[in-house]
Amino acid sequence: MAGSTLEIKDLHVSIEDQEILKGVNLTIKGGEFHAVMGPNGTGKSTLASAIMGHPKYEITQGSVLLDGEDVLEMEVDERAKAGLFLAMQYPSEISGVTNSDFLRSSINARREEGDEISLMKFIKEMDEAMDYLEMDKNMAQRYLNEGFSGGEKKRNEILQLMMIKPEIAILDEIDSGLDIDALKVVSKGINKLRDENFGCLIITHYQRLLNYITPDKVHVMMQGKVVKSGGPELAQRLEAEGYEWIKEELGIEDETVGQEA
Amino acid sequence: MTVETKLPYDQEYISQFSQKHKEPEWMKSLRLQALEKAAALPMPKPDKTNITNWNFSNFKHEAAGEPIQSLEELPQEIKVFLDLENTDQNLVIQRNQSVAYASLSSELKEQGVILTDIYTAMAEHGELVQRYFMKDAVGVDENRMTALHAALMNGGVFVYVPKNVQVEAPLQSIFWQEDAEAASFNHVIVVAEANSSLTYVENYISHNQEEEAVANIVAEVIAHDNARVSFGAVDNFAQGTTAYINRRGVAYRDAVIEWALGQMNDGNTVSENITHLIGDNSVSNAKTVTVGRGKQSQNFTAKIVNHGLQSDGYILQHGVMKDSATSVFNGIGKIEHGASKSNAEQESRVLMLSKDARGDANPILLIDEDDVTAGHAASVGRVDPIQLYYLMSRGISKQEAERLVIHGFLAPVVTQIPIKAVREQLTEVIERKVY
Ligand SMILES: Nc1ncnc2c1ncn2[C@@H]1O[C@H](COP(=O)(O)OP(=O)(O)OP(=O)(O)O)[C@@H](O)[C@H]1O
Ligand SMILES: [Mg+2]
C-alpha cells in the first residue's frame, strides 16, 4: 500500500480542564482526501491542533498513530518530520524572520545534516511555487506572516505545504477569507499534491472549496465527535440544507462542545 | 568638606603621560584640572543599578601594541570585523593604546576628510580637537567617571567631514584590547560639518576573563546644520572588563543622527546614549540591542532630548536576558519647553530566556511643552510558546525555533548596522552569547 496512514482512535482532548473532544475516530490514508465540516465551536480546530501537538491542548484519552507510530509521544517537530503538516486557521506572525529563511530551515530540518538543500535549488523551488500560487515575490523577503492579509497568510500556508511536501496534511479553514480567485489558486496548489502518497484532511465550512477539491469522504463534527460520515454528496446536502436535519436525526439540541448528546 | 578619595594616578604621572604623547599644552592642563575635579565629584548613579562594588580602580593604564604591516597579520577574531575584499579601507585599528594600522582613501583625504587616532589629531588638527573635546556633548565635570576619562584618556579616534562633503564609504575603527589588563579610556569625536554626511562604525574587543580591566569610554557626535551621521557600534568587552560608556550626540538644524548599537559586553556595564536635538527639524533614531548572560549586571540609558521645533526622536531598545543576568533599560524622551510640534517615541522590549534573569524596562517621558506628540511602549516577556509551536510544526527543532525567534527579535537593530562584516559579526556574537 502506498502512502502513510493516520489513525485517530477515541481521541479525548481538554483545554484548561474542559473536555472539548469526546472520542473522535478517523482514519486517513495516503491518496485520500477527507473533509471535516461542522458548525462553529464543535471541535474541528481542536482536533487539528491536538494532532499537531499544540501546547495548550491536553490529550486525556485515545491515540493518534502515523503508520503505527505513536504521534502523541512525539515532540511537535518530530511529528512534522514524521510526515504531518497543519495549515493553521490562525498562523503566527514572527517578526524579524524572513519567510524564505523560515522555509529553508523547515526544509532542511527534514533533511540529514550535510544534505541541506542548496541555496540555488531552494530559490528556484520557492520561485516556482510562488509563481504557481500567484504570490508576489516580495513575500519571500517579508517577515513571516507579519502584516500579511488574511488571504495572504492562507496562501503562505499552502506555499509551505507545497515546499515541505508532507505525507499527511491537515488544512484548517484554508478557504476562509479567500476571494474567489485566491480560492481557485489555493485549490490548484492543493490538487497539485494529490497522489497516492499524499493524504489530506480538509476542515471547511463551505462546499465552495469542495467544488474544487473533491473529497473522498465527508465527516460532520458536533459536540466534539464525528457524528456523521459520508461521500461528497453529504457536503452538498449540508450546503443546501444546513445542519438542522442532522441534529434532528441524532436528537442534538445544542451542537457545541459544552453539551452532551 | 572635601571627600578623601585616593585616585590611582597622580598629577605627576599625568603630566608625564601627556608629555610622552607630545600633547598640546591645553590638553595637559585639561587633564590636570579634570584629575583635580575627579577627587571631589561623585560617582554616577545609574537608576536601579548599584555600582558601588564594581571594579573601576583596578586596571593598567598604559599598554602599547605592535603595529602591523598588513591586515593579513591580524588574528582571525579581528579579521572578521573587516570587509577584506575591499582594498580601499577607511580604517583605524588601535591595538591596546597604539595605532596598529591606519588607512584612508586618497579621495577622502583630498576632500579634507579626517579619520585618525586622537593623538595625531591633536598634533595635526589641534584647534579642531580642542573645539570639540568634551565641550558640547559630554562635560568633564558631570561625575567622577567623566572627569577621570578626561584625565586618563589613552586612545581614540577623531573623525571630521568638511562642509558639503558626502562620504559614502563607511569609516571604521577597531579598538582591540589585546592586553588583558589594559584599560580603555578611549575618546571618539565625530564631527559632520554643515550639509555633510558620513557613516562611522566602531568595534571594541577584549578577551580578558579573569584579569580585571576597566573601560571608560566617551564618544561625541556633532552633526551641524543639515548633516547626517550614521553611527554603528559593537561593544564586545569580555567578562573581566567593567565598562562605563557614554555616547552622545548633538544635532543642529535639519541634522540627523542615527545610532545602531550592539551592546554585547560580557562584564558589568553602564552604557548611556544621549542625543540632544538642538536644531529645528533635527532627527535622531537610537536603536540598541543587548544580550545579557552569566551573572553580569548592566544598566542602559537611551535618551533623546528635543530642544528644536519639530524635532523628532525615536528610541528602540531590544534586550535578551539569560542565565542570571540583570539589566535595566531606561528609555527617556524629554521635550523641552519651546520645542513645539516635536515628537518623542520610544519602545523597549526585553525577552527573558531564564527564570533567574532579570530585565527592567523603564520608559520615561518628560514633557515641558503642550503642542507635541509622544509615546512609549515597553514589555518584558518570554518567548511565545505559540510562535515556537508554529515553527516546530514545520519540523524545526525547539532550539532552532528559539534561535529564529530571538534573531527575529533583535533584527530591527542588527539590520541597521552599516558594515556587512560588522553586521555578520554582531549576529555571530549574538549567537555565541545566546547559546
Ligand atoms: N483556549 C481555550 N480556552 C477555553 N476554551 C477553548 C479554548 N480554545 C478553544 N476552546 C473552546 O473549544 C471549543 C471548540 O473550539 P474549536 O476551535 O475546536 O472549534 P471549531 O470547530 O474549530 O470552530 P470554528 O468553526 O469556529 O473554527 C469552542 O467552544 C472553544 O470556545
Ligand atoms: Mg476552527
XYZ file of C-alpha atoms and ligand atoms in Angstrom:
728
model
C 0.000 0.000 0.000
C 1.276 3.426 -0.889
C 1.492 6.464 1.361
C 1.074 6.865 5.074
C -1.887 6.208 7.329
C -3.045 8.463 10.129
C -5.304 6.761 12.634
C -7.192 8.730 15.237
C -8.810 6.496 17.820
C -11.226 7.523 20.549
C -9.455 10.853 20.972
C -10.410 12.899 24.031
C -8.916 16.367 24.431
C -9.260 19.014 27.113
C -8.343 22.638 27.427
C -7.987 24.035 30.899
C -9.880 21.046 32.315
C -12.781 21.447 29.936
C -13.267 18.440 27.702
C -13.553 19.560 24.073
C -13.093 16.370 22.074
C -15.081 13.428 23.339
C -13.935 10.429 21.387
C -13.019 11.161 17.783
C -12.359 8.276 15.383
C -10.943 8.911 11.910
C -8.523 7.180 9.579
C -6.818 8.962 6.697
C -4.759 7.040 4.194
C -2.340 8.155 1.527
C -4.261 9.111 -1.606
C -7.412 10.025 0.318
C -8.929 13.461 0.786
C -11.258 13.817 3.757
C -13.363 16.854 4.551
C -14.406 17.684 8.085
C -17.340 20.054 8.422
C -19.451 21.181 11.304
C -20.835 24.289 12.964
C -18.634 26.760 14.843
C -17.219 25.632 18.161
C -17.686 21.915 17.625
C -14.007 20.953 17.998
C -12.611 20.914 14.452
C -9.604 23.100 15.177
C -9.112 21.322 18.463
C -8.767 18.049 16.588
C -6.227 19.559 14.195
C -4.246 21.225 16.993
C -4.207 18.147 19.186
C -2.833 16.030 16.341
C -0.057 18.541 15.706
C 0.752 18.971 19.406
C -0.384 22.496 20.287
C 0.901 23.184 23.828
C -2.500 24.243 25.213
C -4.308 21.001 24.459
C -4.219 18.050 26.789
C -4.946 14.565 25.497
C -6.858 12.691 28.160
C -7.704 9.516 26.288
C -7.254 7.759 22.973
C -4.450 7.573 20.466
C -3.098 9.038 17.256
C -0.926 6.778 15.131
C 1.018 7.556 11.998
C 1.939 4.319 10.255
C 1.574 2.655 13.632
C 3.887 5.107 15.414
C 2.507 6.887 18.456
C 2.255 10.527 17.392
C 1.232 11.721 20.840
C 4.597 10.659 22.237
C 6.421 12.859 19.757
C 7.540 16.488 20.094
C 5.890 18.865 17.647
C 8.934 18.963 15.355
C 9.143 15.173 15.373
C 5.529 14.971 14.259
C 6.369 17.228 11.335
C 9.420 15.184 10.476
C 7.337 12.025 10.637
C 5.235 13.479 7.811
C 2.457 15.567 9.378
C 1.614 19.100 8.369
C -1.005 21.503 9.683
C -2.075 24.596 7.792
C -3.316 26.619 10.717
C -6.550 28.539 10.949
C -4.596 31.406 12.540
C -0.915 31.228 11.540
C 1.540 33.001 13.886
C 3.364 36.160 12.888
C 7.091 36.077 13.552
C 8.865 39.369 13.310
C 12.429 39.565 12.053
C 12.400 36.093 10.458
C 12.011 36.219 6.711
C 9.580 33.906 5.038
C 12.364 32.484 2.936
C 14.762 31.816 5.844
C 11.946 30.111 7.688
C 11.045 27.931 4.729
C 14.624 26.930 4.136
C 15.022 25.975 7.814
C 11.815 23.949 7.549
C 13.048 22.061 4.520
C 16.491 21.477 5.963
C 15.007 20.275 9.237
C 13.633 17.274 7.356
C 16.944 16.515 5.698
C 20.101 14.994 7.099
C 22.899 17.225 8.279
C 25.284 17.707 5.394
C 22.466 17.140 2.913
C 20.902 20.607 3.185
C 19.140 21.980 0.141
C 21.422 24.239 -1.880
C 20.511 27.890 -1.884
C 20.122 27.896 -5.674
C 17.811 24.924 -5.681
C 15.807 26.341 -2.817
C 15.344 29.701 -4.507
C 14.320 28.003 -7.721
C 11.760 25.814 -5.980
C 10.373 28.692 -3.997
C 10.120 30.866 -7.105
C 8.222 28.136 -8.904
C 5.842 27.524 -6.028
C 5.211 31.246 -5.625
C 4.506 31.571 -9.319
C 2.136 28.655 -9.117
C 0.287 30.325 -6.236
C 0.431 33.721 -7.952
C 2.189 35.231 -4.958
C 4.099 38.491 -5.003
C 7.836 37.641 -4.923
C 8.373 40.263 -2.230
C 6.576 37.955 0.164
C 9.708 35.792 0.278
C 11.725 38.532 1.940
C 8.994 39.793 4.197
C 8.875 38.729 7.808
C 6.922 35.548 8.379
C 3.202 36.386 8.192
C 3.846 39.809 9.686
C 1.268 42.209 8.366
C 0.042 39.641 5.816
C -3.615 39.969 4.958
C -5.881 37.088 5.887
C -5.788 35.718 2.360
C -2.014 36.163 2.058
C -1.493 34.146 5.209
C -3.562 31.303 3.801
C -1.659 31.343 0.542
C 1.554 31.308 2.529
C 0.415 28.197 4.387
C -0.113 26.471 1.048
C 3.292 27.662 -0.146
C 4.780 25.876 2.858
C 2.671 22.809 2.168
C 3.870 22.669 -1.432
C 7.508 23.045 -0.495
C 7.556 20.756 2.528
C 5.531 18.024 0.765
C 4.278 16.164 3.829
C 2.699 12.698 3.816
C -0.444 13.795 5.620
C -1.712 17.376 5.701
C -4.462 18.895 7.791
C -5.816 22.139 6.383
C -7.819 24.131 8.915
C -10.159 26.541 7.121
C -7.665 27.186 4.380
C -10.510 28.769 2.417
C -11.691 31.301 4.979
C -11.004 34.871 3.985
C -10.079 33.958 0.412
C -11.602 35.767 -2.516
C -12.861 33.614 -5.360
C -9.670 33.875 -7.430
C -7.490 33.085 -4.450
C -9.693 30.113 -3.650
C -9.050 28.734 -7.131
C -5.312 29.280 -6.844
C -5.072 27.687 -3.421
C -7.162 24.719 -4.583
C -4.887 24.338 -7.579
C -1.904 24.198 -5.201
C -3.526 21.529 -3.051
C -4.639 19.479 -6.039
C -1.107 19.528 -7.392
C -0.062 17.431 -4.405
C -2.784 14.921 -4.994
C -1.327 11.464 -5.480
C -1.408 8.128 -3.793
C 1.340 9.157 -1.368
C -0.474 12.176 -0.032
C -3.411 12.164 2.361
C -5.315 15.258 3.368
C -7.840 16.313 5.980
C -9.641 19.482 4.955
C -11.569 21.398 7.579
C -14.036 23.758 5.955
C -17.388 25.420 6.322
C -18.074 25.669 2.632
C -18.973 23.398 -0.185
C -17.342 26.029 -2.403
C -13.858 24.697 -1.636
C -15.021 21.138 -2.159
C -16.167 22.062 -5.666
C -12.505 22.491 -6.484
C -11.094 19.777 -4.272
C -13.398 16.813 -4.376
C -13.192 14.873 -1.130
C -13.396 11.103 -0.952
C -15.149 11.286 2.404
C -17.011 13.940 4.337
C -17.378 13.946 8.126
C -19.526 16.129 10.314
C -18.429 17.105 13.809
C -20.754 18.114 16.625
C -20.233 18.176 20.358
C -16.614 17.137 19.995
C -17.287 13.995 17.980
C -17.675 12.856 14.413
C -21.424 12.373 14.271
C -21.896 11.553 10.607
C -19.739 10.436 7.694
C -20.489 10.060 4.025
C -19.339 10.816 0.497
C -19.151 14.150 -1.356
C -22.947 14.236 -1.561
C -23.075 14.814 2.212
C -21.275 18.128 1.804
C -23.694 19.116 -0.919
C -26.675 18.365 1.250
C -25.172 20.402 4.125
C -24.650 23.302 1.752
C -28.259 23.109 0.635
C -29.980 22.325 3.919
C -27.647 23.290 6.756
C -27.109 21.193 9.884
C -30.658 21.082 11.270
C -31.563 17.752 9.714
C -28.524 16.049 11.242
C -29.346 17.467 14.642
C -32.888 16.232 14.317
C -31.760 12.845 13.105
C -29.435 12.478 16.093
C -31.578 14.287 18.651
C -28.999 17.016 19.258
C -30.301 20.356 20.535
C -27.055 22.289 21.029
C -24.216 21.138 18.833
C -21.335 22.972 20.611
C -18.836 21.052 22.717
C -20.223 22.114 26.085
C -23.262 19.901 25.521
C -23.841 16.179 25.741
C -25.915 14.286 23.208
C 34.465 69.440 53.417
C 36.410 67.575 50.795
C 35.990 63.897 50.268
C 39.168 61.929 50.674
C 39.406 59.614 47.740
C 42.602 58.048 46.665
C 42.995 58.013 42.929
C 45.268 55.515 41.277
C 47.164 58.128 39.277
C 48.577 61.483 40.370
C 49.399 64.858 38.813
C 52.940 63.947 38.031
C 52.023 60.738 36.317
C 49.503 62.528 34.149
C 51.872 65.352 33.191
C 54.428 62.815 32.113
C 51.872 60.761 30.240
C 50.737 63.852 28.365
C 54.304 64.860 27.557
C 55.179 61.414 26.361
C 52.381 61.685 23.819
C 53.541 65.162 22.820
C 50.172 66.623 23.586
C 49.445 70.315 23.255
C 49.508 72.364 26.408
C 45.738 72.803 26.528
C 45.253 69.070 26.739
C 47.715 68.672 29.555
C 46.053 71.340 31.620
C 42.616 69.962 30.796
C 43.779 66.596 32.090
C 45.242 68.038 35.266
C 42.164 70.084 36.037
C 39.998 67.045 35.390
C 42.080 64.968 37.784
C 41.626 67.564 40.460
C 37.873 67.611 39.926
C 37.625 63.829 39.861
C 38.538 63.557 43.520
C 35.624 65.701 44.597
C 32.983 64.585 42.108
C 30.501 61.819 42.938
C 30.319 58.578 41.021
C 27.453 58.349 38.512
C 24.279 56.854 39.947
C 22.525 54.845 37.268
C 18.867 54.327 38.014
C 18.134 50.998 39.767
C 21.669 49.579 39.465
C 24.086 49.718 42.351
C 27.612 50.088 41.017
C 29.411 50.827 44.271
C 31.145 47.451 44.325
C 32.121 47.389 40.657
C 35.765 47.462 39.756
C 36.625 50.901 38.468
C 40.078 51.156 40.010
C 41.940 48.001 39.141
C 43.495 48.344 35.688
C 46.667 49.014 33.812
C 46.567 52.480 32.329
C 49.333 52.089 29.771
C 49.741 49.276 27.311
C 51.299 49.666 23.921
C 50.654 47.393 20.949
C 52.720 46.401 17.938
C 51.895 47.865 14.567
C 51.016 45.501 11.726
C 52.216 45.728 8.142
C 49.139 44.300 6.518
C 45.655 43.275 7.540
C 46.583 39.674 6.813
C 48.604 39.643 10.027
C 45.531 40.171 12.148
C 44.212 37.239 14.137
C 41.007 35.745 12.840
C 38.911 37.186 15.672
C 39.768 40.698 14.478
C 39.729 39.976 10.767
C 36.092 39.025 10.926
C 35.137 42.636 11.539
C 36.716 43.737 8.287
C 35.463 43.768 4.796
C 38.752 42.332 3.487
C 37.722 42.240 -0.146
C 37.567 45.992 -0.077
C 41.123 47.189 -0.700
C 40.312 50.825 -0.163
C 39.624 50.672 3.564
C 38.938 53.713 5.668
C 40.107 52.196 8.861
C 41.959 52.691 12.133
C 42.970 49.662 14.145
C 44.049 50.508 17.648
C 45.915 47.693 19.378
C 45.858 48.317 23.110
C 46.627 52.015 23.018
C 48.773 52.227 19.890
C 47.752 52.568 16.316
C 48.480 49.263 14.621
C 47.065 50.149 11.241
C 45.511 53.176 9.627
C 44.316 53.918 6.157
C 42.089 56.462 4.487
C 41.357 56.628 0.796
C 43.230 59.344 -1.073
C 39.969 60.604 -2.466
C 38.633 61.290 1.013
C 41.914 62.840 2.111
C 41.732 65.247 -0.801
C 38.239 66.236 0.235
C 39.554 67.145 3.664
C 38.071 64.173 5.495
C 39.929 63.233 8.672
C 39.989 59.755 10.169
C 42.907 59.431 12.532
C 43.887 58.486 16.053
C 43.295 61.063 18.751
C 46.997 61.866 19.376
C 47.718 62.522 15.715
C 44.556 64.588 15.571
C 45.743 66.725 18.483
C 49.114 67.200 16.792
C 47.800 67.969 13.331
C 44.346 69.419 13.937
C 44.787 70.732 17.472
C 42.292 73.559 17.147
C 39.547 71.320 15.875
C 40.062 68.769 18.608
C 40.192 71.466 21.253
C 36.992 72.967 19.875
C 35.084 69.701 20.400
C 36.822 67.735 23.131
C 34.270 67.439 25.950
C 32.667 70.767 25.124
C 29.223 70.380 23.555
C 28.313 66.776 24.179
C 29.894 65.328 27.323
C 31.170 67.573 30.139
C 34.343 66.886 32.101
C 32.680 67.601 35.418
C 29.487 65.564 35.078
C 30.713 62.962 37.521
C 33.885 61.276 38.658
C 33.940 58.926 35.686
C 33.760 61.687 33.075
C 36.474 63.620 34.908
C 38.662 60.535 35.145
C 38.043 59.909 31.492
C 39.438 63.339 30.616
C 42.384 62.934 32.960
C 43.335 59.448 31.839
C 42.258 59.443 28.174
C 44.606 56.988 26.474
C 43.310 56.419 22.975
C 40.593 57.066 20.475
C 39.789 58.405 17.083
C 38.937 61.732 15.522
C 36.570 61.859 12.551
C 35.879 65.025 10.635
C 33.922 65.599 7.440
C 34.018 69.118 5.970
C 31.084 71.135 4.720
C 29.118 69.713 1.788
C 31.158 66.506 1.629
C 29.221 63.259 1.368
C 31.235 60.245 2.480
C 29.588 57.156 1.066
C 32.064 54.504 2.208
C 31.942 53.690 5.920
C 34.692 54.896 8.250
C 35.675 52.201 10.700
C 37.602 51.870 13.961
C 38.584 48.706 15.712
C 39.676 49.002 19.299
C 41.449 45.779 20.061
C 42.306 45.333 23.716
C 44.921 42.656 23.282
C 46.468 43.148 26.721
C 44.116 41.522 29.207
C 44.609 44.183 31.869
C 44.767 47.246 29.663
C 42.273 49.946 30.420
C 40.455 51.720 27.649
C 39.906 55.426 28.259
C 39.036 55.894 24.628
C 37.755 59.116 23.239
C 35.988 59.308 19.907
C 34.919 62.556 18.283
C 32.821 62.578 15.123
C 32.153 65.956 13.536
C 29.989 66.383 10.460
C 30.040 69.931 9.161
C 27.001 71.531 7.518
C 25.397 69.569 4.664
C 27.825 66.682 5.019
C 27.158 63.025 5.655
C 29.089 60.061 6.969
C 28.816 56.560 8.344
C 31.074 55.536 11.196
C 31.328 52.097 12.789
C 33.382 51.104 15.814
C 34.154 47.792 17.482
C 35.527 47.163 20.946
C 37.027 43.740 21.546
C 38.775 42.191 24.543
C 39.368 38.643 25.744
C 40.072 39.027 29.468
C 38.145 36.535 31.556
C 39.786 36.539 34.989
C 42.018 39.575 34.544
C 40.342 42.780 35.602
C 40.223 45.835 33.402
C 38.203 48.994 33.052
C 36.710 50.686 30.021
C 35.719 54.317 30.451
C 34.678 55.410 27.009
C 33.294 58.591 25.545
C 32.055 59.175 22.018
C 30.892 62.634 20.984
C 28.977 63.130 17.753
C 28.337 66.610 16.409
C 26.046 66.964 13.410
C 25.951 70.519 12.139
C 23.105 72.007 10.096
C 21.634 69.531 7.679
C 24.368 66.967 8.309
C 23.706 63.269 8.517
C 25.620 60.870 10.769
C 25.035 57.173 10.932
C 26.889 55.718 13.911
C 27.169 51.957 14.413
C 28.957 50.148 17.215
C 29.530 46.672 18.521
C 30.842 46.600 22.083
C 32.318 43.261 22.925
C 34.378 43.578 26.081
C 34.966 40.271 27.807
C 33.814 39.355 31.282
C 36.798 40.856 33.117
C 36.141 44.393 31.911
C 33.869 46.778 33.769
C 32.567 49.302 31.283
C 31.272 52.822 31.596
C 30.286 54.074 28.178
C 28.944 57.457 27.158
C 27.895 58.012 23.590
C 26.376 61.371 22.997
C 25.123 63.307 20.019
C 24.268 66.907 19.306
C 22.153 67.605 16.222
C 21.699 71.092 14.843
C 19.121 72.363 12.351
C 17.810 69.660 9.967
C 20.556 67.292 11.108
C 20.063 63.558 11.525
C 21.919 61.231 13.897
C 21.230 57.510 13.591
C 22.570 55.163 16.233
C 22.754 51.377 15.889
C 24.468 49.946 18.937
C 25.189 46.293 19.639
C 25.804 46.264 23.383
C 27.389 42.840 23.749
C 29.776 43.209 26.679
C 30.131 40.236 28.982
C 31.129 42.231 32.042
C 29.248 44.726 34.181
C 28.323 47.694 32.088
C 26.771 51.126 32.367
C 26.071 52.469 28.925
C 24.444 55.785 28.145
C 23.385 57.017 24.760
C 22.025 60.550 24.790
C 21.173 62.797 21.863
C 20.317 66.467 22.053
C 18.120 67.615 19.202
C 19.142 71.255 19.389
C 18.151 72.421 15.932
C 14.711 72.770 14.419
C 13.683 69.716 12.395
C 16.552 67.642 13.717
C 16.042 63.890 13.951
C 17.545 61.013 15.879
C 16.871 57.300 15.764
C 18.581 55.411 18.549
C 18.470 51.639 18.201
C 20.196 49.241 20.552
C 20.415 45.501 21.069
C 21.708 43.718 24.115
C 22.267 40.164 25.223
C 22.874 39.629 28.936
C 24.309 36.376 30.193
C 26.088 34.837 33.158
C 25.922 36.983 36.248
C 26.560 40.284 34.568
C 24.677 43.373 35.606
C 24.024 46.098 33.073
C 22.349 49.461 33.005
C 21.398 51.064 29.701
C 20.074 54.521 29.119
C 18.775 55.664 25.779
C 17.724 59.264 25.945
C 16.739 61.863 23.386
C 16.123 65.470 24.350
C 14.031 67.606 21.999
C 15.032 71.269 22.065
C 14.319 72.315 18.475
C 10.952 72.904 16.857
C 9.563 69.886 15.062
C 12.454 67.763 16.224
C 11.855 64.044 16.142
C 13.319 61.377 18.414
C 12.780 57.638 18.248
C 14.309 55.133 20.663
C 14.209 51.369 20.156
C 15.847 49.045 22.701
C 15.720 45.275 22.388
C 17.325 43.067 25.022
C 17.602 39.329 25.582
C 18.390 38.131 29.103
C 19.568 34.665 30.028
C 21.209 32.847 32.954
C 21.089 35.172 35.950
C 21.950 38.342 34.100
C 20.316 41.568 35.214
C 19.631 44.562 33.010
C 17.868 47.846 33.419
C 16.727 49.643 30.284
C 15.986 53.303 30.820
C 14.283 54.931 27.874
C 13.949 58.659 28.306
C 12.166 61.036 25.977
C 12.448 64.633 27.096
C 10.747 67.536 25.357
C 11.972 70.941 26.457
C 9.775 73.994 26.719
C 9.504 75.664 23.329
C 10.120 72.531 21.282
C 6.644 72.650 19.844
C 5.479 70.206 17.177
C 8.225 67.848 18.243
C 7.842 64.115 18.704
C 9.310 61.665 21.233
C 8.700 57.974 20.667
C 10.255 55.007 22.351
C 9.951 51.274 22.519
C 11.727 48.892 24.888
C 11.331 45.147 24.612
C 13.002 42.591 26.809
C 12.926 38.873 26.131
C 13.645 36.648 29.126
C 15.188 33.262 28.457
C 15.572 32.021 32.002
C 13.689 32.396 35.210
C 16.708 33.731 37.073
C 17.366 36.535 34.632
C 16.043 39.995 35.358
C 15.059 42.674 32.921
C 13.590 46.032 33.758
C 12.204 48.373 31.133
C 11.766 51.917 32.432
C 10.049 54.169 29.959
C 10.126 57.808 30.991
C 8.557 60.761 29.190
C 9.343 64.251 30.487
C 7.349 66.812 28.578
C 7.504 70.533 29.112
C 5.574 71.705 26.063
C 1.935 71.351 25.009
C 1.934 71.087 21.271
C 3.855 67.824 20.901
C 3.346 64.115 20.308
C 4.927 61.383 22.378
C 4.518 57.711 23.006
C 6.111 54.759 24.649
C 5.762 51.020 24.628
C 7.587 48.659 26.916
C 7.360 44.959 27.545
C 9.206 42.229 29.354
C 8.224 38.746 28.286
C 9.194 35.240 27.350
C 9.438 33.558 24.000
C 5.868 32.989 22.867
C 5.114 29.234 23.038
C 2.587 29.574 20.207
C 5.274 31.012 17.932
C 7.550 28.102 18.845
C 4.721 25.689 18.143
C 4.163 27.219 14.726
C 7.836 26.956 13.780
C 8.186 23.452 15.211
C 5.092 22.306 13.324
C 7.242 22.695 10.198
C 9.893 20.357 11.568
C 12.181 22.996 13.062
C 13.665 21.853 16.372
C 12.816 23.680 19.548
C 16.317 25.077 19.849
C 16.379 26.276 16.258
C 12.890 27.740 16.655
C 14.045 29.700 19.692
C 17.090 30.827 17.792
C 14.924 32.116 14.945
C 12.585 33.950 17.286
C 15.494 35.574 19.134
C 17.268 36.628 15.944
C 13.986 37.964 14.670
C 13.526 39.887 17.874
C 16.944 41.515 17.530
C 16.746 42.017 13.762
C 15.297 45.549 13.786
C 18.599 46.802 15.199
C 21.057 44.301 13.729
C 19.907 45.091 10.206
C 20.713 48.768 10.836
C 24.441 48.172 11.436
C 26.102 49.801 8.421
C 29.025 47.482 7.526
C 28.123 43.991 6.345
C 31.098 42.332 8.031
C 30.262 44.026 11.325
C 26.614 43.113 10.977
C 27.518 39.481 10.441
C 29.910 39.662 13.320
C 27.220 41.054 15.582
C 24.953 38.202 14.516
C 27.685 35.764 15.406
C 28.307 37.385 18.788
C 24.594 37.159 19.493
C 24.685 33.510 18.504
C 27.570 32.870 20.849
C 26.000 34.721 23.720
C 22.565 33.193 23.384
C 23.709 29.551 23.122
N -8.005 28.226 24.909
C -9.278 27.862 25.085
N -9.854 28.010 26.306
C -11.137 27.649 26.504
N -11.929 27.121 25.540
C -11.405 26.959 24.325
C -10.067 27.314 24.031
N -9.821 27.030 22.744
C -10.961 26.527 22.249
N -11.913 26.480 23.199
C -13.298 26.045 23.007
O -13.320 24.783 22.424
C -14.445 24.691 21.577
C -14.024 24.123 20.238
O -13.196 25.054 19.604
P -12.601 24.808 18.165
O -11.689 25.918 17.864
O -12.054 23.431 18.104
O -13.923 24.910 17.279
P -14.074 24.806 15.703
O -14.952 23.674 15.434
O -12.750 24.831 15.048
O -14.861 26.171 15.404
P -14.765 27.179 14.151
O -15.577 26.579 13.087
O -15.411 28.413 14.677
O -13.335 27.352 13.807
C -15.052 26.068 21.491
O -16.186 26.107 22.329
C -13.995 26.961 22.040
O -14.535 28.069 22.711
Mg -11.715 26.223 13.891
